[in-house]
PDB file of C-alpha atoms in Angstrom:
ATOM      1  CA  UNK A  30      54.396 107.993  24.504  1.00 63.00           C
ATOM      2  CA  UNK A  31      57.459 110.200  25.035  1.00 60.00           C
ATOM      3  CA  UNK A  32      59.351 111.209  28.193  1.00 61.00           C
ATOM      4  CA  UNK A  33      62.398 113.591  28.172  1.00 52.00           C
ATOM      5  CA  UNK A  34      62.151 113.613  24.360  1.00 57.00           C
ATOM      6  CA  UNK A  35      62.536 109.850  24.062  1.00 62.00           C
ATOM      7  CA  UNK A  36      59.911 107.350  22.959  1.00 74.00           C
ATOM      8  CA  UNK A  37      59.004 104.902  25.759  1.00 79.00           C
ATOM      9  CA  UNK A  38      58.691 101.158  25.122  1.00 86.00           C
ATOM     10  CA  UNK A  39      55.667  99.199  26.253  1.00 88.00           C
ATOM     11  CA  UNK A  40      57.348  97.954  29.498  1.00 90.00           C
ATOM     12  CA  UNK A  41      58.292 101.487  30.496  1.00 88.00           C
ATOM     13  CA  UNK A  42      54.761 102.772  29.761  1.00 90.00           C
ATOM     14  CA  UNK A  43      53.306 100.006  31.953  1.00 93.00           C
ATOM     15  CA  UNK A  44      55.750 100.929  34.739  1.00 92.00           C
ATOM     16  CA  UNK A  45      54.849 104.614  34.344  1.00 91.00           C
ATOM     17  CA  UNK A  46      51.133 103.779  34.474  1.00 94.00           C
ATOM     18  CA  UNK A  47      51.667 101.854  37.747  1.00 95.00           C
ATOM     19  CA  UNK A  48      53.528 104.812  39.261  1.00 93.00           C
ATOM     20  CA  UNK A  49      50.857 107.345  38.155  1.00 94.00           C
ATOM     21  CA  UNK A  50      48.019 105.239  39.489  1.00 95.00           C
ATOM     22  CA  UNK A  51      49.717 104.900  42.854  1.00 94.00           C
ATOM     23  CA  UNK A  52      50.473 108.634  42.922  1.00 93.00           C
ATOM     24  CA  UNK A  53      46.877 109.504  42.123  1.00 94.00           C
ATOM     25  CA  UNK A  54      45.620 107.172  44.768  1.00 92.00           C
ATOM     26  CA  UNK A  55      47.853 108.791  47.330  1.00 92.00           C
ATOM     27  CA  UNK A  56      46.801 112.294  46.315  1.00 93.00           C
ATOM     28  CA  UNK A  57      43.057 111.555  46.131  1.00 94.00           C
ATOM     29  CA  UNK A  58      42.790 109.285  49.218  1.00 93.00           C
ATOM     30  CA  UNK A  59      40.492 111.663  51.213  1.00 91.00           C
ATOM     31  CA  UNK A  60      38.077 111.572  48.349  1.00 93.00           C
ATOM     32  CA  UNK A  61      38.179 107.869  47.321  1.00 94.00           C
ATOM     33  CA  UNK A  62      38.741 106.120  50.653  1.00 94.00           C
ATOM     34  CA  UNK A  63      35.464 104.671  51.887  1.00 93.00           C
ATOM     35  CA  UNK A  64      36.328 105.128  55.612  1.00 94.00           C
ATOM     36  CA  UNK A  65      38.866 106.980  57.833  1.00 93.00           C
ATOM     37  CA  UNK A  66      42.080 104.996  58.251  1.00 90.00           C
ATOM     38  CA  UNK A  67      41.660 104.332  62.009  1.00 89.00           C
ATOM     39  CA  UNK A  68      37.855 103.900  62.160  1.00 92.00           C
ATOM     40  CA  UNK A  69      36.512 100.565  63.459  1.00 93.00           C
ATOM     41  CA  UNK A  70      33.605  99.614  61.228  1.00 93.00           C
ATOM     42  CA  UNK A  71      32.939  95.933  62.090  1.00 92.00           C
ATOM     43  CA  UNK A  72      34.232  92.698  63.577  1.00 92.00           C
ATOM     44  CA  UNK A  73      37.905  91.703  63.126  1.00 89.00           C
ATOM     45  CA  UNK A  74      38.841  89.757  60.032  1.00 90.00           C
ATOM     46  CA  UNK A  75      35.362  90.055  58.519  1.00 91.00           C
ATOM     47  CA  UNK A  76      35.251  88.702  54.899  1.00 90.00           C
ATOM     48  CA  UNK A  77      34.975  90.972  51.894  1.00 92.00           C
ATOM     49  CA  UNK A  78      31.481  92.413  51.177  1.00 92.00           C
ATOM     50  CA  UNK A  79      29.989  95.059  48.987  1.00 91.00           C
ATOM     51  CA  UNK A  80      30.628  97.629  51.741  1.00 91.00           C
ATOM     52  CA  UNK A  81      34.175  96.392  52.406  1.00 93.00           C
ATOM     53  CA  UNK A  82      35.759  95.206  49.147  1.00 93.00           C
ATOM     54  CA  UNK A  83      38.929  93.878  50.799  1.00 93.00           C
ATOM     55  CA  UNK A  84      37.385  92.847  54.136  1.00 92.00           C
ATOM     56  CA  UNK A  85      38.349  94.125  57.640  1.00 93.00           C
ATOM     57  CA  UNK A  86      41.646  93.842  59.511  1.00 91.00           C
ATOM     58  CA  UNK A  87      42.691  92.657  62.905  1.00 88.00           C
ATOM     59  CA  UNK A  88      40.922  95.555  64.644  1.00 90.00           C
ATOM     60  CA  UNK A  89      37.868  95.743  62.370  1.00 93.00           C
ATOM     61  CA  UNK A  90      39.103  98.594  60.168  1.00 94.00           C
ATOM     62  CA  UNK A  91      38.464  98.698  56.405  1.00 95.00           C
ATOM     63  CA  UNK A  92      41.497  97.271  54.611  1.00 95.00           C
ATOM     64  CA  UNK A  93      40.898  99.134  51.385  1.00 95.00           C
ATOM     65  CA  UNK A  94      40.793 102.448  53.180  1.00 95.00           C
ATOM     66  CA  UNK A  95      43.944 101.660  55.172  1.00 95.00           C
ATOM     67  CA  UNK A  96      45.674 100.498  51.938  1.00 94.00           C
ATOM     68  CA  UNK A  97      44.840 103.863  50.306  1.00 94.00           C
ATOM     69  CA  UNK A  98      45.931 105.898  53.329  1.00 95.00           C
ATOM     70  CA  UNK A  99      49.069 103.732  53.488  1.00 92.00           C
ATOM     71  CA  UNK A 100      49.838 104.691  49.945  1.00 92.00           C
ATOM     72  CA  UNK A 101      49.735 108.404  50.852  1.00 92.00           C
ATOM     73  CA  UNK A 102      52.076 107.964  53.884  1.00 90.00           C
ATOM     74  CA  UNK A 103      54.472 105.369  52.332  1.00 90.00           C
ATOM     75  CA  UNK A 104      54.870 107.102  48.977  1.00 92.00           C
ATOM     76  CA  UNK A 105      54.773 110.688  50.344  1.00 92.00           C
ATOM     77  CA  UNK A 106      57.383 109.988  53.048  1.00 92.00           C
ATOM     78  CA  UNK A 107      59.581 108.084  50.601  1.00 93.00           C
ATOM     79  CA  UNK A 108      59.362 110.965  48.143  1.00 93.00           C
ATOM     80  CA  UNK A 109      60.254 113.556  50.830  1.00 94.00           C
ATOM     81  CA  UNK A 110      63.244 111.567  52.045  1.00 94.00           C
ATOM     82  CA  UNK A 111      64.490 110.885  48.490  1.00 94.00           C
ATOM     83  CA  UNK A 112      64.228 114.577  47.556  1.00 94.00           C
ATOM     84  CA  UNK A 113      66.122 115.641  50.666  1.00 95.00           C
ATOM     85  CA  UNK A 114      68.814 113.004  50.417  1.00 95.00           C
ATOM     86  CA  UNK A 115      69.153 113.763  46.617  1.00 93.00           C
ATOM     87  CA  UNK A 116      69.637 117.453  47.251  1.00 93.00           C
ATOM     88  CA  UNK A 117      72.219 116.731  49.923  1.00 94.00           C
ATOM     89  CA  UNK A 118      74.078 114.006  47.982  1.00 94.00           C
ATOM     90  CA  UNK A 119      74.142 115.853  44.595  1.00 93.00           C
ATOM     91  CA  UNK A 120      75.338 119.043  46.275  1.00 91.00           C
ATOM     92  CA  UNK A 121      78.088 117.130  48.086  1.00 92.00           C
ATOM     93  CA  UNK A 122      79.090 115.130  45.011  1.00 92.00           C
ATOM     94  CA  UNK A 123      79.319 118.075  42.722  1.00 91.00           C
ATOM     95  CA  UNK A 124      81.188 120.014  45.356  1.00 89.00           C
ATOM     96  CA  UNK A 125      83.772 117.261  45.724  1.00 90.00           C
ATOM     97  CA  UNK A 126      84.246 117.214  41.928  1.00 88.00           C
ATOM     98  CA  UNK A 127      84.724 120.969  41.354  1.00 85.00           C
ATOM     99  CA  UNK A 128      86.286 122.329  44.566  1.00 85.00           C
ATOM    100  CA  UNK A 129      89.577 120.450  44.349  1.00 80.00           C
ATOM    101  CA  UNK A 130      91.439 117.645  45.978  1.00 86.00           C
ATOM    102  CA  UNK A 131      91.185 118.772  49.623  1.00 89.00           C
ATOM    103  CA  UNK A 132      87.421 119.174  49.534  1.00 89.00           C
ATOM    104  CA  UNK A 133      87.088 115.870  47.594  1.00 90.00           C
ATOM    105  CA  UNK A 134      89.225 114.001  50.175  1.00 93.00           C
ATOM    106  CA  UNK A 135      87.357 115.376  53.276  1.00 92.00           C
ATOM    107  CA  UNK A 136      83.880 114.701  51.792  1.00 92.00           C
ATOM    108  CA  UNK A 137      84.788 111.302  50.387  1.00 92.00           C
ATOM    109  CA  UNK A 138      86.304 110.077  53.669  1.00 92.00           C
ATOM    110  CA  UNK A 139      83.234 111.251  55.587  1.00 91.00           C
ATOM    111  CA  UNK A 140      80.980 109.370  53.186  1.00 92.00           C
ATOM    112  CA  UNK A 141      83.246 106.315  53.376  1.00 91.00           C
ATOM    113  CA  UNK A 142      82.785 106.329  57.179  1.00 89.00           C
ATOM    114  CA  UNK A 143      78.990 106.303  56.844  1.00 87.00           C
ATOM    115  CA  UNK A 144      79.079 103.682  54.171  1.00 87.00           C
ATOM    116  CA  UNK A 145      81.251 101.383  56.329  1.00 87.00           C
ATOM    117  CA  UNK A 146      78.245 100.801  58.640  1.00 85.00           C
ATOM    118  CA  UNK A 147      75.354  98.554  57.496  1.00 86.00           C
ATOM    119  CA  UNK A 148      72.400 100.826  56.743  1.00 88.00           C
ATOM    120  CA  UNK A 149      69.741  98.728  58.331  1.00 86.00           C
ATOM    121  CA  UNK A 150      71.670  98.103  61.558  1.00 88.00           C
ATOM    122  CA  UNK A 151      72.721 101.772  61.811  1.00 89.00           C
ATOM    123  CA  UNK A 152      69.053 102.898  61.360  1.00 91.00           C
ATOM    124  CA  UNK A 153      67.785 100.364  63.926  1.00 89.00           C
ATOM    125  CA  UNK A 154      70.331 101.587  66.499  1.00 90.00           C
ATOM    126  CA  UNK A 155      69.532 105.277  65.931  1.00 90.00           C
ATOM    127  CA  UNK A 156      65.748 104.715  66.005  1.00 89.00           C
ATOM    128  CA  UNK A 157      66.006 102.524  69.099  1.00 87.00           C
ATOM    129  CA  UNK A 158      68.036 105.175  70.952  1.00 89.00           C
ATOM    130  CA  UNK A 159      66.330 108.386  69.717  1.00 88.00           C
ATOM    131  CA  UNK A 160      62.810 107.004  69.227  1.00 84.00           C
ATOM    132  CA  UNK A 161      60.683 106.424  66.244  1.00 79.00           C
ATOM    133  CA  UNK A 162      59.530 109.983  65.726  1.00 86.00           C
ATOM    134  CA  UNK A 163      58.973 110.855  62.042  1.00 87.00           C
ATOM    135  CA  UNK A 164      61.664 113.598  62.131  1.00 90.00           C
ATOM    136  CA  UNK A 165      64.253 111.153  63.431  1.00 92.00           C
ATOM    137  CA  UNK A 166      63.185 108.609  60.748  1.00 91.00           C
ATOM    138  CA  UNK A 167      63.421 111.139  57.947  1.00 92.00           C
ATOM    139  CA  UNK A 168      66.859 112.578  58.994  1.00 92.00           C
ATOM    140  CA  UNK A 169      68.303 109.019  59.574  1.00 92.00           C
ATOM    141  CA  UNK A 170      67.307 107.571  56.219  1.00 93.00           C
ATOM    142  CA  UNK A 171      68.170 110.857  54.447  1.00 94.00           C
ATOM    143  CA  UNK A 172      71.766 110.797  55.737  1.00 92.00           C
ATOM    144  CA  UNK A 173      72.160 107.164  54.874  1.00 91.00           C
ATOM    145  CA  UNK A 174      70.817 107.519  51.479  1.00 92.00           C
ATOM    146  CA  UNK A 175      72.710 110.710  50.603  1.00 93.00           C
ATOM    147  CA  UNK A 176      76.012 108.814  50.901  1.00 93.00           C
ATOM    148  CA  UNK A 177      75.030 106.544  47.933  1.00 91.00           C
ATOM    149  CA  UNK A 178      73.834 109.589  45.874  1.00 93.00           C
ATOM    150  CA  UNK A 179      77.138 111.364  46.698  1.00 94.00           C
ATOM    151  CA  UNK A 180      79.143 108.598  45.080  1.00 93.00           C
ATOM    152  CA  UNK A 181      77.018 108.552  41.948  1.00 92.00           C
ATOM    153  CA  UNK A 182      76.905 112.337  41.487  1.00 93.00           C
ATOM    154  CA  UNK A 183      80.596 112.740  42.240  1.00 93.00           C
ATOM    155  CA  UNK A 184      81.490 110.122  39.557  1.00 92.00           C
ATOM    156  CA  UNK A 185      79.209 111.805  37.008  1.00 90.00           C
ATOM    157  CA  UNK A 186      80.605 115.302  37.752  1.00 90.00           C
ATOM    158  CA  UNK A 187      84.214 114.035  37.680  1.00 90.00           C
ATOM    159  CA  UNK A 188      83.672 112.677  34.140  1.00 89.00           C
ATOM    160  CA  UNK A 189      81.985 115.883  32.933  1.00 87.00           C
ATOM    161  CA  UNK A 190      84.475 118.435  34.402  1.00 83.00           C
ATOM    162  CA  UNK A 191      87.223 116.622  32.513  1.00 81.00           C
ATOM    163  CA  UNK A 192      85.623 117.369  29.123  1.00 82.00           C
ATOM    164  CA  UNK A 193      86.770 120.046  26.723  1.00 82.00           C
ATOM    165  CA  UNK A 194      83.706 122.356  26.953  1.00 81.00           C
ATOM    166  CA  UNK A 195      84.140 122.632  30.730  1.00 79.00           C
ATOM    167  CA  UNK A 196      87.769 123.522  30.315  1.00 78.00           C
ATOM    168  CA  UNK A 197      86.747 126.120  27.733  1.00 83.00           C
ATOM    169  CA  UNK A 198      84.316 127.662  30.265  1.00 80.00           C
ATOM    170  CA  UNK A 199      87.116 127.821  32.860  1.00 79.00           C
ATOM    171  CA  UNK A 200      89.338 129.573  30.341  1.00 77.00           C
ATOM    172  CA  UNK A 201      86.632 132.121  29.637  1.00 81.00           C
ATOM    173  CA  UNK A 202      86.721 132.927  33.390  1.00 77.00           C
ATOM    174  CA  UNK A 203      83.486 131.427  34.411  1.00 78.00           C
ATOM    175  CA  UNK A 204      83.058 130.690  38.092  1.00 77.00           C
ATOM    176  CA  UNK A 205      82.775 127.208  39.626  1.00 78.00           C
ATOM    177  CA  UNK A 206      79.074 127.397  40.379  1.00 80.00           C
ATOM    178  CA  UNK A 207      78.251 128.786  36.907  1.00 82.00           C
ATOM    179  CA  UNK A 208      80.022 125.759  35.496  1.00 82.00           C
ATOM    180  CA  UNK A 209      78.060 123.455  37.846  1.00 83.00           C
ATOM    181  CA  UNK A 210      74.736 125.032  36.865  1.00 82.00           C
ATOM    182  CA  UNK A 211      75.257 125.458  33.135  1.00 83.00           C
ATOM    183  CA  UNK A 212      77.668 122.679  32.206  1.00 83.00           C
ATOM    184  CA  UNK A 213      77.695 119.838  34.695  1.00 85.00           C
ATOM    185  CA  UNK A 214      74.069 119.657  35.854  1.00 84.00           C
ATOM    186  CA  UNK A 215      72.429 119.715  32.346  1.00 85.00           C
ATOM    187  CA  UNK A 216      74.662 116.921  31.226  1.00 84.00           C
ATOM    188  CA  UNK A 217      73.958 114.813  34.323  1.00 86.00           C
ATOM    189  CA  UNK A 218      70.141 115.189  34.396  1.00 84.00           C
ATOM    190  CA  UNK A 219      69.090 111.861  32.687  1.00 81.00           C
ATOM    191  CA  UNK A 220      71.364 109.612  34.813  1.00 85.00           C
ATOM    192  CA  UNK A 221      70.399 111.504  37.940  1.00 89.00           C
ATOM    193  CA  UNK A 222      66.671 111.095  37.130  1.00 85.00           C
ATOM    194  CA  UNK A 223      67.260 107.333  36.807  1.00 83.00           C
ATOM    195  CA  UNK A 224      69.139 107.322  40.107  1.00 87.00           C
ATOM    196  CA  UNK A 225      66.323 109.258  41.757  1.00 90.00           C
ATOM    197  CA  UNK A 226      63.821 106.496  40.777  1.00 87.00           C
ATOM    198  CA  UNK A 227      66.165 103.857  41.990  1.00 87.00           C
ATOM    199  CA  UNK A 228      66.841 105.621  45.351  1.00 91.00           C
ATOM    200  CA  UNK A 229      63.110 106.269  45.762  1.00 92.00           C
ATOM    201  CA  UNK A 230      62.584 102.532  45.375  1.00 90.00           C
ATOM    202  CA  UNK A 231      65.224 101.640  47.905  1.00 91.00           C
ATOM    203  CA  UNK A 232      63.876 104.242  50.372  1.00 93.00           C
ATOM    204  CA  UNK A 233      60.325 102.967  49.903  1.00 92.00           C
ATOM    205  CA  UNK A 234      61.427  99.382  50.702  1.00 91.00           C
ATOM    206  CA  UNK A 235      63.658 100.533  53.549  1.00 93.00           C
ATOM    207  CA  UNK A 236      60.777 102.347  55.295  1.00 92.00           C
ATOM    208  CA  UNK A 237      58.587  99.259  54.751  1.00 91.00           C
ATOM    209  CA  UNK A 238      61.212  97.068  56.283  1.00 91.00           C
ATOM    210  CA  UNK A 239      61.618  99.360  59.334  1.00 91.00           C
ATOM    211  CA  UNK A 240      57.869  99.487  59.782  1.00 90.00           C
ATOM    212  CA  UNK A 241      57.671  95.696  59.583  1.00 89.00           C
ATOM    213  CA  UNK A 242      60.251  95.604  62.360  1.00 88.00           C
ATOM    214  CA  UNK A 243      58.273  98.055  64.417  1.00 87.00           C
ATOM    215  CA  UNK A 244      60.790 100.908  64.101  1.00 87.00           C
ATOM    216  CA  UNK A 245      59.181 102.800  61.237  1.00 86.00           C
ATOM    217  CA  UNK A 246      55.803 104.517  60.961  1.00 86.00           C
ATOM    218  CA  UNK A 247      53.818 103.938  64.140  1.00 85.00           C
ATOM    219  CA  UNK A 248      50.136 102.991  64.562  1.00 83.00           C
ATOM    220  CA  UNK A 249      47.425 104.058  64.176  1.00 84.00           C
ATOM    221  CA  UNK A 250      48.835 105.572  60.955  1.00 87.00           C
ATOM    222  CA  UNK A 251      48.467 103.295  57.995  1.00 87.00           C
ATOM    223  CA  UNK A 252      51.661 102.076  56.337  1.00 89.00           C
ATOM    224  CA  UNK A 253      52.096  99.175  53.966  1.00 93.00           C
ATOM    225  CA  UNK A 254      55.073  97.742  55.868  1.00 91.00           C
ATOM    226  CA  UNK A 255      53.282  97.771  59.278  1.00 91.00           C
ATOM    227  CA  UNK A 256      50.171  96.370  57.567  1.00 92.00           C
ATOM    228  CA  UNK A 257      52.111  93.396  56.394  1.00 92.00           C
ATOM    229  CA  UNK A 258      53.375  92.877  59.966  1.00 91.00           C
ATOM    230  CA  UNK A 259      49.922  93.144  61.402  1.00 89.00           C
ATOM    231  CA  UNK A 260      48.306  90.784  58.962  1.00 90.00           C
ATOM    232  CA  UNK A 261      51.092  88.189  58.442  1.00 88.00           C
ATOM    233  CA  UNK A 262      49.991  85.956  61.394  1.00 83.00           C
ATOM    234  CA  UNK A 263      46.632  85.238  59.739  1.00 83.00           C
ATOM    235  CA  UNK A 264      48.123  83.721  56.583  1.00 84.00           C
ATOM    236  CA  UNK A 265      48.308  80.357  58.340  1.00 82.00           C
ATOM    237  CA  UNK A 266      44.555  80.492  58.820  1.00 80.00           C
ATOM    238  CA  UNK A 267      43.812  81.140  55.212  1.00 81.00           C
ATOM    239  CA  UNK A 268      43.070  84.877  55.521  1.00 84.00           C
ATOM    240  CA  UNK A 269      44.608  86.511  52.413  1.00 88.00           C
ATOM    241  CA  UNK A 270      44.650  90.103  53.790  1.00 91.00           C
ATOM    242  CA  UNK A 271      48.446  90.236  54.052  1.00 91.00           C
ATOM    243  CA  UNK A 272      48.746  89.898  50.324  1.00 93.00           C
ATOM    244  CA  UNK A 273      47.122  93.276  49.693  1.00 94.00           C
ATOM    245  CA  UNK A 274      49.809  95.499  51.224  1.00 95.00           C
ATOM    246  CA  UNK A 275      52.603  93.074  50.179  1.00 94.00           C
ATOM    247  CA  UNK A 276      51.320  93.108  46.602  1.00 95.00           C
ATOM    248  CA  UNK A 277      51.028  96.894  46.640  1.00 94.00           C
ATOM    249  CA  UNK A 278      54.699  97.127  47.756  1.00 94.00           C
ATOM    250  CA  UNK A 279      55.798  94.655  45.068  1.00 94.00           C
ATOM    251  CA  UNK A 280      53.703  96.271  42.312  1.00 95.00           C
ATOM    252  CA  UNK A 281      55.028  99.834  42.933  1.00 94.00           C
ATOM    253  CA  UNK A 282      58.529  98.561  43.134  1.00 93.00           C
ATOM    254  CA  UNK A 283      58.196  96.733  39.777  1.00 94.00           C
ATOM    255  CA  UNK A 284      56.643  99.810  38.220  1.00 94.00           C
ATOM    256  CA  UNK A 285      59.462 102.103  39.308  1.00 92.00           C
ATOM    257  CA  UNK A 286      62.095  99.629  38.157  1.00 91.00           C
ATOM    258  CA  UNK A 287      60.546  99.284  34.676  1.00 91.00           C
ATOM    259  CA  UNK A 288      60.823 103.072  34.231  1.00 88.00           C
ATOM    260  CA  UNK A 289      64.334 103.237  35.759  1.00 86.00           C
ATOM    261  CA  UNK A 290      65.585 100.359  33.548  1.00 87.00           C
ATOM    262  CA  UNK A 291      64.496 102.225  30.502  1.00 85.00           C
ATOM    263  CA  UNK A 292      66.094 105.468  31.658  1.00 78.00           C
ATOM    264  CA  UNK A 293      69.294 103.626  32.490  1.00 80.00           C
ATOM    265  CA  UNK A 294      69.384 102.019  29.023  1.00 78.00           C
ATOM    266  CA  UNK A 295      68.962 105.469  27.457  1.00 69.00           C
ATOM    267  CA  UNK A 296      71.744 106.838  29.526  1.00 64.00           C
ATOM    268  CA  UNK A 297      74.063 103.944  28.526  1.00 59.00           C
ATOM    269  CA  UNK A 298      73.165 104.446  24.801  1.00 57.00           C
ATOM    270  CA  UNK A 299      73.921 108.130  24.936  1.00 57.00           C
ATOM    271  CA  UNK A 300      77.343 107.524  26.494  1.00 53.00           C
TER     272      UNK A 300
END
């Protein structure tokens, strides 16, 4: 199998298969989920049966259905936040690299200010004050994540704009944004794709952590982090339900990291 013109090793193929299966489950959940995510279909903590493959949860809802709906919300929200933060971070990083020392200093100091605050504590304070509305959650994590992407994209752009072909484009009279579009961005695609996967992974785990703490996605919406929180108390009684959302979080994280490790190794080999 090939991706971006490169042959993928077996580990990366396994990781990609995990990611694709999770993405398909999230997209097809209205079709494949046996029950609605909030529907009570039996007694609490009922054991697995032919009708309920993973059993029922603390309120008598089908665990498999909630796991599938949780995939849609957890993955979809993480993808949205990562895309927004990536757009903001890459635009800011490239701007700092090509607009000169003043713009670079202003943007870098602003990012340093945000980076000086622990991300989890900052998010907890903002969400506690402004509420756990989805818009607040998206904007908060997006701003926090964009700072990390800014640092990476700025470093990439700084290295590229110092190369001879960029200097030749400047001497031809090409504008700054032409240089960004035609010279900087094409040469930064592969490392940025690897960084996108990594940031998606961190965002996914960050949302799960906030949901576990009660500050992320709120019930009755299904989310893997909040499912771990709801089911964790029953582990002492031998009820294995908590392992399903926890395993889903771990499996998707491993899959993404297998693909990202391969992309990172390809980037390092090319440079």
